[in-house]
CSV table of C-alpha atoms and ligand atoms in Angstrom, one decimal:
chain,number,residue,atom,x,y,z
A,236,MET,CA,19.4,-4.3,23.0
A,237,LEU,CA,16.2,-4.0,24.6
A,238,LEU,CA,14.0,-2.6,21.9
A,239,THR,CA,11.7,0.2,22.8
A,240,ILE,CA,10.2,2.2,21.4
A,241,PRO,CA,9.0,6.3,23.3
A,242,THR,CA,5.3,6.7,23.2
A,243,ASN,CA,5.5,10.4,21.7
A,244,SER,CA,7.9,8.4,19.2
A,245,PRO,CA,6.8,9.0,15.1
A,246,PHE,CA,7.8,5.6,14.5
A,247,SER,CA,5.6,4.0,16.3
A,248,LEU,CA,4.4,-0.6,15.4
A,249,HIS,CA,1.7,1.4,14.0
A,250,THR,CA,4.2,3.7,11.4
A,251,LEU,CA,6.7,1.4,9.7
A,252,PRO,CA,8.0,3.5,7.0
A,253,TYR,CA,9.8,3.4,4.4
A,254,GLY,CA,12.8,5.5,3.6
A,255,VAL,CA,16.2,4.4,1.4
A,256,PHE,CA,19.8,5.0,3.7
A,257,ARG,CA,23.1,3.7,4.1
A,258,PRO,CA,25.0,2.3,7.3
A,259,GLY,CA,28.1,4.0,6.6
A,260,ALA,CA,30.0,6.1,4.3
A,261,GLY,CA,30.4,4.1,0.8
A,262,GLU,CA,28.2,0.9,1.6
A,263,PRO,CA,26.0,0.2,-0.9
A,264,ALA,CA,22.6,2.2,-0.2
A,265,ARG,CA,19.0,-0.5,0.7
A,266,VAL,CA,15.9,-0.3,1.8
A,267,GLY,CA,14.5,0.7,5.8
A,268,VAL,CA,12.0,0.7,8.4
A,269,ALA,CA,12.2,3.4,10.7
A,270,VAL,CA,11.2,1.6,14.3
A,271,GLY,CA,11.7,4.2,17.2
A,272,ASP,CA,15.2,5.4,17.4
A,273,TRP,CA,16.3,3.2,15.0
A,274,VAL,CA,16.4,1.8,11.4
A,275,LEU,CA,15.5,-1.5,10.0
A,276,ASP,CA,17.7,-3.2,7.8
A,277,LEU,CA,14.9,-5.3,5.1
A,278,ALA,CA,18.1,-6.0,2.7
A,279,ALA,CA,19.3,-7.3,5.5
A,280,LEU,CA,16.1,-9.1,6.3
A,281,ALA,CA,15.7,-9.9,3.1
A,282,ALA,CA,18.7,-11.7,3.1
A,283,GLY,CA,17.8,-13.7,5.8
A,284,GLY,CA,14.9,-15.3,3.7
A,285,VAL,CA,12.4,-13.3,5.6
A,286,PHE,CA,10.1,-12.5,3.1
A,287,ALA,CA,9.5,-15.6,1.6
A,288,GLY,CA,5.8,-14.4,0.7
A,289,PRO,CA,4.3,-14.8,-2.9
A,290,GLY,CA,4.1,-11.0,-3.7
A,291,LEU,CA,7.8,-10.1,-2.0
A,292,ARG,CA,9.8,-13.1,-4.1
A,293,GLY,CA,12.3,-13.6,-0.9
A,294,GLY,CA,11.8,-9.3,-1.1
A,295,GLU,CA,15.1,-8.9,-3.0
A,296,VAL,CA,13.2,-5.1,-4.4
A,297,PHE,CA,14.8,-4.3,-1.0
A,298,ALA,CA,18.5,-4.4,-2.3
A,299,ARG,CA,17.7,-1.3,-4.6
A,300,PRO,CA,18.7,2.1,-3.8
A,301,ALA,CA,15.2,3.9,-4.2
A,302,LEU,CA,11.7,2.4,-3.4
A,303,ASN,CA,10.6,2.3,-6.5
A,304,ASP,CA,10.4,-1.2,-7.4
A,305,PHE,CA,9.0,-2.0,-4.0
A,306,MET,CA,6.1,0.4,-5.1
A,307,ALA,CA,5.4,-1.7,-8.1
A,308,LEU,CA,4.7,-4.7,-6.5
A,309,GLY,CA,1.5,-3.3,-5.7
A,310,ARG,CA,-0.8,-4.0,-2.4
A,311,ALA,CA,-0.5,-7.6,-2.3
A,312,ALA,CA,3.5,-7.5,-1.3
A,313,TRP,CA,3.2,-3.8,0.6
A,314,ASP,CA,0.7,-6.2,2.8
A,315,GLU,CA,3.0,-9.0,2.7
A,316,ALA,CA,5.8,-6.6,4.1
A,317,ARG,CA,3.9,-4.6,6.7
A,318,ALA,CA,2.6,-8.1,8.2
A,319,VAL,CA,6.3,-9.9,8.1
A,320,VAL,CA,7.8,-6.4,9.7
A,321,GLN,CA,5.1,-5.9,12.6
A,322,ARG,CA,4.8,-9.5,13.4
A,323,LEU,CA,8.9,-9.9,14.0
A,324,LEU,CA,9.0,-5.6,15.9
A,325,ALA,CA,5.8,-7.1,17.9
A,326,GLU,CA,7.3,-9.8,19.5
A,327,THR,CA,10.5,-8.3,20.1
A,328,LEU,CA,8.9,-5.8,21.8
A,329,THR,CA,6.5,-8.2,23.7
A,330,SER,CA,9.3,-10.8,25.1
A,331,MET,CA,11.1,-7.3,26.8
A,332,ARG,CA,14.6,-9.7,26.0
A,333,PRO,CA,17.4,-8.1,24.3
A,334,VAL,CA,16.4,-8.9,20.4
A,335,ALA,CA,17.8,-12.3,19.1
A,336,PRO,CA,19.6,-12.4,15.4
A,337,PRO,CA,17.6,-12.8,13.0
A,338,LEU,CA,16.6,-8.6,13.7
A,339,SER,CA,20.1,-7.6,16.2
A,340,ARG,CA,21.6,-7.7,13.3
A,341,THR,CA,19.5,-5.8,11.0
A,342,LEU,CA,19.4,-2.7,13.1
A,343,HIS,CA,21.4,0.4,12.9
A,344,ARG,CA,20.9,3.7,15.3
A,345,ARG,CA,18.5,5.9,13.4
A,346,ASP,CA,20.6,8.9,14.0
A,347,GLU,CA,24.3,7.6,12.5
A,348,VAL,CA,22.4,6.6,9.3
A,349,GLU,CA,22.4,8.1,5.9
A,350,LEU,CA,19.5,8.7,4.6
A,351,LEU,CA,18.7,9.0,0.7
A,352,LEU,CA,15.3,10.1,-1.1
A,353,PRO,CA,13.5,7.4,-0.9
A,354,ALA,CA,12.5,6.6,-4.4
A,355,ALA,CA,13.9,8.0,-7.9
A,356,VAL,CA,10.7,10.1,-8.8
A,357,GLY,CA,10.2,10.5,-12.1
A,358,ASP,CA,7.2,13.2,-12.3
A,359,TYR,CA,6.4,15.2,-10.3
A,360,THR,CA,3.6,17.1,-9.9
A,361,ASP,CA,2.0,20.1,-7.4
A,362,PHE,CA,-1.8,20.8,-7.1
A,363,TYR,CA,-3.2,23.5,-5.2
A,364,SER,CA,-6.0,21.6,-3.3
A,365,SER,CA,-6.6,23.8,-0.4
A,366,ARG,CA,-9.6,26.6,-1.0
A,367,GLU,CA,-8.5,28.4,2.0
A,368,HIS,CA,-5.1,28.7,0.4
A,369,ALA,CA,-6.1,29.3,-3.0
A,370,THR,CA,-8.7,32.1,-1.8
A,371,ASN,CA,-5.5,33.8,0.7
A,372,VAL,CA,-2.9,33.8,-2.6
A,373,GLY,CA,-5.7,35.1,-5.0
A,374,ALA,CA,-6.6,37.9,-2.7
A,375,MET,CA,-3.3,39.2,-2.5
A,376,PHE,CA,-2.6,37.7,-6.5
A,377,ARG,CA,-5.1,39.7,-8.0
A,378,GLY,CA,-7.5,41.0,-5.5
A,379,PRO,CA,-10.8,39.4,-3.4
A,380,GLU,CA,-13.0,39.5,-6.4
A,381,ALA,CA,-11.2,37.4,-8.5
A,382,ALA,CA,-9.4,35.1,-5.4
A,383,LEU,CA,-11.0,31.9,-6.3
A,384,LEU,CA,-11.0,31.7,-10.4
A,385,PRO,CA,-14.2,29.8,-11.7
A,386,ASN,CA,-12.4,26.3,-12.8
A,387,TRP,CA,-11.2,26.2,-9.5
A,388,LEU,CA,-14.1,24.3,-7.7
A,389,HIS,CA,-14.2,21.9,-10.4
A,390,LEU,CA,-11.0,20.4,-10.7
A,391,PRO,CA,-7.8,20.1,-8.3
A,392,VAL,CA,-5.8,22.6,-10.2
A,393,GLY,CA,-2.2,21.4,-10.3
A,394,TYR,CA,0.9,21.9,-12.2
A,395,HIS,CA,3.9,19.8,-13.6
A,396,GLY,CA,7.3,20.5,-11.4
A,397,ARG,CA,10.6,19.4,-11.5
A,398,ALA,CA,11.3,15.6,-10.2
A,399,GLY,CA,15.5,16.8,-11.1
A,400,THR,CA,15.3,19.1,-7.7
A,401,LEU,CA,13.4,17.0,-5.3
A,402,LEU,CA,16.0,17.7,-2.1
A,403,PRO,CA,16.3,15.0,0.9
A,404,THR,CA,16.4,16.1,4.3
A,405,GLU,CA,19.4,18.4,5.8
A,406,ALA,CA,19.4,19.3,2.0
A,407,ASP,CA,20.9,22.8,2.0
A,408,VAL,CA,18.2,25.2,0.0
A,409,VAL,CA,20.8,28.2,-2.1
A,410,ARG,CA,18.5,31.6,-2.1
A,411,PRO,CA,17.9,31.6,-6.2
A,412,ARG,CA,18.4,34.5,-8.9
A,413,GLY,CA,16.0,35.3,-11.0
A,414,GLN,CA,13.2,38.0,-12.8
A,415,ILE,CA,11.3,40.7,-10.6
A,416,LEU,CA,9.6,43.3,-11.0
A,417,PRO,CA,10.3,45.4,-8.3
A,418,PRO,CA,7.3,47.6,-6.8
A,419,GLY,CA,6.2,50.5,-8.6
A,420,ALA,CA,8.9,49.7,-11.2
A,421,THR,CA,8.4,49.4,-15.0
A,422,ALA,CA,11.0,47.4,-15.5
A,423,PRO,CA,12.3,43.8,-14.0
A,424,VAL,CA,15.7,43.5,-12.1
A,425,PHE,CA,17.8,40.1,-12.0
A,426,GLY,CA,19.2,39.5,-8.6
A,427,PRO,CA,18.4,37.2,-5.2
A,428,THR,CA,14.7,36.2,-4.6
A,429,ARG,CA,13.7,39.2,-1.2
A,430,GLU,CA,10.4,37.2,-0.9
A,431,LEU,CA,11.9,33.4,-0.3
A,432,ASP,CA,9.2,31.0,1.2
A,433,PHE,CA,8.0,28.0,2.3
A,434,GLU,CA,4.9,25.4,1.4
A,435,LEU,CA,3.7,23.6,4.1
A,436,GLU,CA,2.5,20.4,2.2
A,437,VAL,CA,1.4,16.5,1.8
A,438,GLY,CA,2.7,14.6,-1.1
A,439,PHE,CA,1.8,10.8,-2.1
A,440,PHE,CA,3.6,8.2,-3.8
A,441,VAL,CA,2.1,6.9,-6.7
A,442,GLY,CA,2.4,2.6,-6.8
A,443,PRO,CA,2.4,0.2,-9.7
A,444,GLY,CA,0.9,2.8,-12.0
A,445,ASN,CA,-1.1,2.8,-15.2
A,446,ARG,CA,-1.1,1.6,-18.8
A,447,HIS,CA,-0.4,4.8,-20.9
A,448,GLY,CA,-4.0,5.7,-21.7
A,449,GLU,CA,-5.6,4.2,-18.9
A,450,PRO,CA,-7.7,6.3,-16.6
A,451,ILE,CA,-7.3,5.7,-12.6
A,452,PRO,CA,-10.3,6.0,-11.7
A,453,ALA,CA,-11.4,7.7,-7.9
A,454,GLY,CA,-13.0,4.1,-6.9
A,455,ALA,CA,-9.5,2.8,-7.2
A,456,ALA,CA,-7.2,4.6,-5.6
A,457,ALA,CA,-6.3,2.3,-2.4
A,458,ASP,CA,-5.1,-0.2,-5.0
A,459,HIS,CA,-2.7,2.9,-6.3
A,460,ILE,CA,-1.4,5.3,-3.9
A,461,PHE,CA,1.9,4.1,-2.1
A,462,GLY,CA,2.8,6.1,1.1
A,463,LEU,CA,2.1,9.9,1.8
A,464,VAL,CA,5.9,11.8,2.4
A,465,LEU,CA,5.8,15.8,4.3
A,466,VAL,CA,7.0,18.5,1.0
A,467,ASN,CA,8.4,21.8,1.3
A,468,ASP,CA,7.9,23.4,-1.8
A,469,TRP,CA,10.1,26.8,-1.7
A,470,SER,CA,8.7,29.3,-3.5
A,471,ALA,CA,10.0,32.9,-4.4
A,472,ARG,CA,7.4,35.3,-4.4
A,473,ASP,CA,8.7,37.9,-6.4
A,474,ILE,CA,9.6,36.0,-9.1
A,475,GLN,CA,5.5,34.0,-8.8
A,476,ARG,CA,4.3,37.1,-9.3
A,477,TRP,CA,5.8,38.3,-12.9
A,478,GLU,CA,6.2,35.2,-14.1
A,479,TYR,CA,3.3,33.4,-13.2
A,480,ARG,CA,0.4,34.2,-15.8
A,481,PRO,CA,-1.2,33.0,-17.8
A,482,LEU,CA,0.9,29.5,-17.5
A,483,GLY,CA,1.8,29.6,-14.0
A,484,PRO,CA,4.8,28.7,-11.5
A,485,PHE,CA,7.7,28.3,-13.7
A,486,LEU,CA,11.2,29.2,-11.9
A,487,SER,CA,9.8,30.5,-8.7
A,488,LYS,CA,9.2,26.9,-7.7
A,489,SER,CA,11.6,24.7,-9.6
A,490,PHE,CA,15.0,25.6,-8.0
A,491,ALA,CA,14.0,23.4,-4.8
A,492,THR,CA,11.5,21.3,-3.5
A,493,SER,CA,12.2,19.1,-0.2
A,494,ILE,CA,10.7,15.7,0.5
A,495,SER,CA,10.5,14.0,4.3
A,496,PRO,CA,13.3,10.4,4.4
A,497,TRP,CA,9.9,8.2,5.8
A,498,VAL,CA,7.4,6.9,3.3
A,499,VAL,CA,4.4,6.6,6.0
A,500,PRO,CA,2.3,3.8,4.0
A,501,LEU,CA,-1.6,4.2,3.3
A,502,ALA,CA,-2.2,1.6,5.2
A,503,ALA,CA,-0.7,3.0,8.3
A,504,LEU,CA,-2.7,6.3,8.2
A,505,GLU,CA,-6.2,4.3,7.5
A,506,PRO,CA,-7.4,4.5,11.1
A,507,PHE,CA,-7.3,8.7,11.2
A,508,ARG,CA,-9.3,8.6,7.4
A,509,CYS,CA,-12.3,10.9,8.1
A,510,HIS,CA,-14.2,13.6,6.0
A,511,GLY,CA,-13.0,15.8,4.3
A,512,PRO,CA,-14.7,19.7,3.4
A,513,ALA,CA,-18.3,19.6,1.9
A,514,GLN,CA,-17.8,19.6,-1.9
A,515,ASP,CA,-20.4,21.8,-3.6
A,516,PRO,CA,-20.9,21.8,-6.6
A,517,LEU,CA,-20.6,18.5,-6.7
A,518,PRO,CA,-17.7,17.6,-8.6
A,519,LEU,CA,-18.4,15.2,-11.9
A,520,PRO,CA,-18.5,11.9,-12.1
A,521,TYR,CA,-15.3,11.2,-12.9
A,522,LEU,CA,-14.3,12.6,-9.7
A,523,ARG,CA,-16.1,10.9,-7.1
A,524,ALA,CA,-14.6,8.8,-5.2
A,525,ALA,CA,-16.6,6.6,-2.9
A,526,GLY,CA,-16.4,6.9,1.2
A,527,PRO,CA,-13.7,9.3,3.5
A,528,TRP,CA,-11.1,10.1,1.8
A,529,ALA,CA,-9.6,13.0,5.0
A,530,PHE,CA,-7.3,12.3,6.9
A,531,ASP,CA,-6.2,13.6,10.2
A,532,ILE,CA,-2.8,14.3,10.7
A,533,HIS,CA,-2.0,17.0,12.9
A,534,LEU,CA,1.2,19.5,11.0
A,535,GLU,CA,3.3,22.4,11.8
A,536,ALA,CA,6.2,24.3,10.9
A,537,THR,CA,9.0,25.7,12.6
A,538,LEU,CA,11.6,28.5,12.1
A,539,GLN,CA,14.7,29.4,13.8
A,540,SER,CA,16.6,32.0,13.3
A,541,ALA,CA,20.7,32.0,13.0
A,542,ALA,CA,20.3,34.1,15.7
A,543,MET,CA,18.5,31.8,17.2
A,544,ALA,CA,20.3,29.2,17.4
A,545,GLU,CA,23.5,31.1,18.4
A,546,ALA,CA,21.7,32.0,21.3
A,547,GLY,CA,20.3,28.4,22.1
A,548,LEU,CA,16.5,28.6,21.6
A,549,PRO,CA,14.3,26.9,20.5
A,550,PRO,CA,12.2,27.0,17.1
A,551,LEU,CA,9.4,29.2,16.8
A,552,THR,CA,6.1,27.9,15.6
A,553,LEU,CA,4.8,29.4,12.5
A,554,THR,CA,1.7,27.4,11.9
A,555,ARG,CA,0.2,24.1,12.9
A,556,THR,CA,-2.7,22.9,10.2
A,557,ASN,CA,-4.1,19.3,9.7
A,558,PHE,CA,-3.5,17.7,5.9
A,559,ARG,CA,-7.8,16.7,6.5
A,560,HIS,CA,-8.7,20.5,5.4
A,561,LEU,CA,-8.1,20.1,1.8
A,562,TYR,CA,-10.8,20.5,-0.6
A,563,TRP,CA,-9.2,18.1,-3.0
A,564,ASN,CA,-8.3,14.6,-2.1
A,565,MET,CA,-6.0,12.7,-3.3
A,566,ALA,CA,-7.9,9.9,-5.0
A,567,GLN,CA,-10.0,12.7,-6.9
A,568,GLN,CA,-6.0,14.6,-7.4
A,569,LEU,CA,-5.1,10.6,-9.0
A,570,ALA,CA,-8.0,11.2,-10.8
A,571,HIS,CA,-7.9,14.5,-12.4
A,572,GLN,CA,-4.1,13.1,-13.0
A,573,THR,CA,-4.4,10.2,-15.4
A,574,SER,CA,-8.5,11.3,-17.1
A,575,ASN,CA,-6.6,12.3,-20.1
A,576,GLY,CA,-4.7,8.6,-20.4
A,577,CYS,CA,-1.6,10.1,-18.7
A,578,ALA,CA,0.7,8.1,-17.5
A,579,VAL,CA,1.9,7.8,-13.6
A,580,ARG,CA,4.8,5.0,-12.8
A,581,PRO,CA,6.1,3.2,-9.8
A,582,GLY,CA,7.6,6.3,-7.7
A,583,ASP,CA,6.1,9.6,-9.1
A,584,LEU,CA,5.5,12.0,-6.6
A,585,LEU,CA,2.1,13.8,-6.8
A,586,ALA,CA,2.0,17.0,-3.6
A,587,SER,CA,-1.0,18.8,-2.4
A,588,GLY,CA,-0.2,22.4,-2.2
A,589,THR,CA,0.5,24.2,0.3
A,590,ILE,CA,-2.3,23.3,3.8
A,591,SER,CA,-3.9,26.0,5.2
A,592,GLY,CA,-6.8,26.1,7.9
A,593,PRO,CA,-9.9,28.0,8.5
A,594,THR,CA,-8.4,30.1,11.1
A,595,PRO,CA,-5.1,32.8,11.1
A,596,ASP,CA,-2.2,29.9,12.6
A,597,ALA,CA,-3.3,27.5,10.0
A,598,LEU,CA,-2.0,28.7,7.1
A,599,GLY,CA,0.8,27.0,5.3
A,600,CYS,CA,3.6,29.6,4.4
A,601,LEU,CA,4.9,33.3,4.8
A,602,LEU,CA,2.9,34.6,1.8
A,603,GLU,CA,-0.3,34.0,4.3
A,604,LEU,CA,1.0,34.0,7.5
A,605,THR,CA,2.6,37.5,7.2
A,606,TRP,CA,-0.3,38.5,4.6
A,607,GLY,CA,1.8,39.3,1.8
A,608,GLY,CA,4.5,41.1,3.9
A,609,ALA,CA,2.3,43.3,6.1
A,610,ARG,CA,2.4,41.2,9.1
A,611,PRO,CA,5.9,40.6,10.1
A,612,ILE,CA,6.5,38.1,12.6
A,613,PRO,CA,8.0,38.6,15.8
A,614,LEU,CA,11.0,36.1,16.7
A,615,PRO,CA,12.4,36.0,20.3
A,616,THR,CA,15.8,37.6,19.1
A,617,GLY,CA,13.9,40.7,18.6
A,618,GLU,CA,14.4,40.0,14.4
A,619,THR,CA,11.1,40.1,11.9
A,620,ARG,CA,10.4,38.1,9.4
A,621,ARG,CA,8.1,38.6,6.5
A,622,TYR,CA,9.9,36.3,4.3
A,623,LEU,CA,13.1,33.6,5.0
A,624,GLU,CA,16.4,35.4,5.7
A,625,ASP,CA,19.3,33.3,5.0
A,626,GLY,CA,20.8,31.0,8.0
A,627,ASP,CA,17.3,30.7,9.1
A,628,ARG,CA,16.4,27.2,9.4
A,629,LEU,CA,12.7,25.5,8.3
A,630,THR,CA,10.7,22.2,9.7
A,631,LEU,CA,8.6,20.9,9.0
A,632,ALA,CA,6.6,18.1,11.1
A,633,GLY,CA,3.9,15.8,10.9
A,634,TRP,CA,2.0,13.4,12.6
A,635,SER,CA,-1.4,11.3,13.1
A,636,GLN,CA,-2.2,11.1,17.5
A,637,GLY,CA,-3.7,6.9,17.9
A,638,GLU,CA,-4.3,6.0,21.5
A,639,GLY,CA,-1.4,6.0,23.2
A,640,TYR,CA,0.6,5.9,20.1
A,641,ARG,CA,1.8,8.4,16.8
A,642,VAL,CA,1.5,6.9,13.2
A,643,GLY,CA,4.7,10.6,11.8
A,644,PHE,CA,6.6,11.2,9.1
A,645,GLY,CA,9.2,12.4,11.9
A,646,GLU,CA,10.7,15.9,10.3
A,647,LEU,CA,11.8,17.4,7.2
A,648,THR,CA,14.2,20.4,8.1
A,649,ALA,CA,16.4,22.5,5.7
A,650,LEU,CA,19.0,25.7,6.1
A,651,VAL,CA,18.4,28.5,3.4
A,652,ARG,CA,21.6,30.1,2.3
A,653,PRO,CA,22.6,33.5,0.6
A,654,ALA,CA,22.6,33.6,-2.8
A,655,LEU,CA,25.9,32.5,-5.0
A,656,GLU,CA,27.9,35.2,-6.1
B,69,CA,CA1,3.1,24.1,-3.9
């Protein structure tokens, strides 16, 4: 076989994202790297003695069913692994010769492996860091005068989500039931949500973590952020609207959160670092991170209804936005999360919150795109959507565009299933 990478592949030599996969049914899960249409088996490479440096000490962390132990090793080990893999693949790509051992025994076709959750997530936080999203949702839930609450411009608002209901890509999402106050009613009913929504987000995995009681300064964030994934924070808006006061979202979010299988290292995104929105008022000193902490990552969401799939129609793009629009950045989120001494551990996931941009075509969820259902979206079949229907397939994608290459996340996709009887 000859190793080549299509120019529009999210998994270029500059990406080298980590994931956990099974090469075949019943085989043990292990760590791999996606490259083009292939998955490189790092556990097999490690067995061949490739990772001999001081940080990886043989690379036995790659023979595990989760990335947590690799995440715990810290930046020196991450840099070492990336350099080894990049050198091996670059030599093969430039040689234009068929792949030779040890690489040939360690490459699997990406469409033939089973992708699992990349990490065993102990704790999961979801922030609310897009000013546009917070303003739009606040306006719909509370009216335009109280859209942005007084604390919002001073701290990255967040809540603790459910790590136990994180789902890998391709896992179906079952429409949840819950308590809903129908419009005009004085008493709630219990039943399937009528307002199932997606939220387009990006999350990051924590590396070594901190000692309980010791905050991570914003300036040290780069040593604590292992890599990024796409996140879909499925939301039931009618359940949320009734339950969220005064303690925030609860059952309207905890039924499912999907994450993409390939963790893009922070190092891969460095060329796309840029300035985010200006922050006014100036954040308190513990929330100030030196240098730019936004990243230019194009993001989009597409929808394909069951009727569209049946008719062979391609998915409809619902939104195109960018990670750089976020008001509160990852360094600030991590600093705020740990500012009270809260412990974060390897594999903890901190997600951005819905990423909406300043224009009407850059909104990160249906609640905003249809303005609370008031402006249904027409589909090419003649159907319309206010919220997600059973049989809909929702897919997120994201990438940074370099000159002649991409650093991408691939796709995060799921099908909506009917509520249980
Ligand atoms: Ca969210």
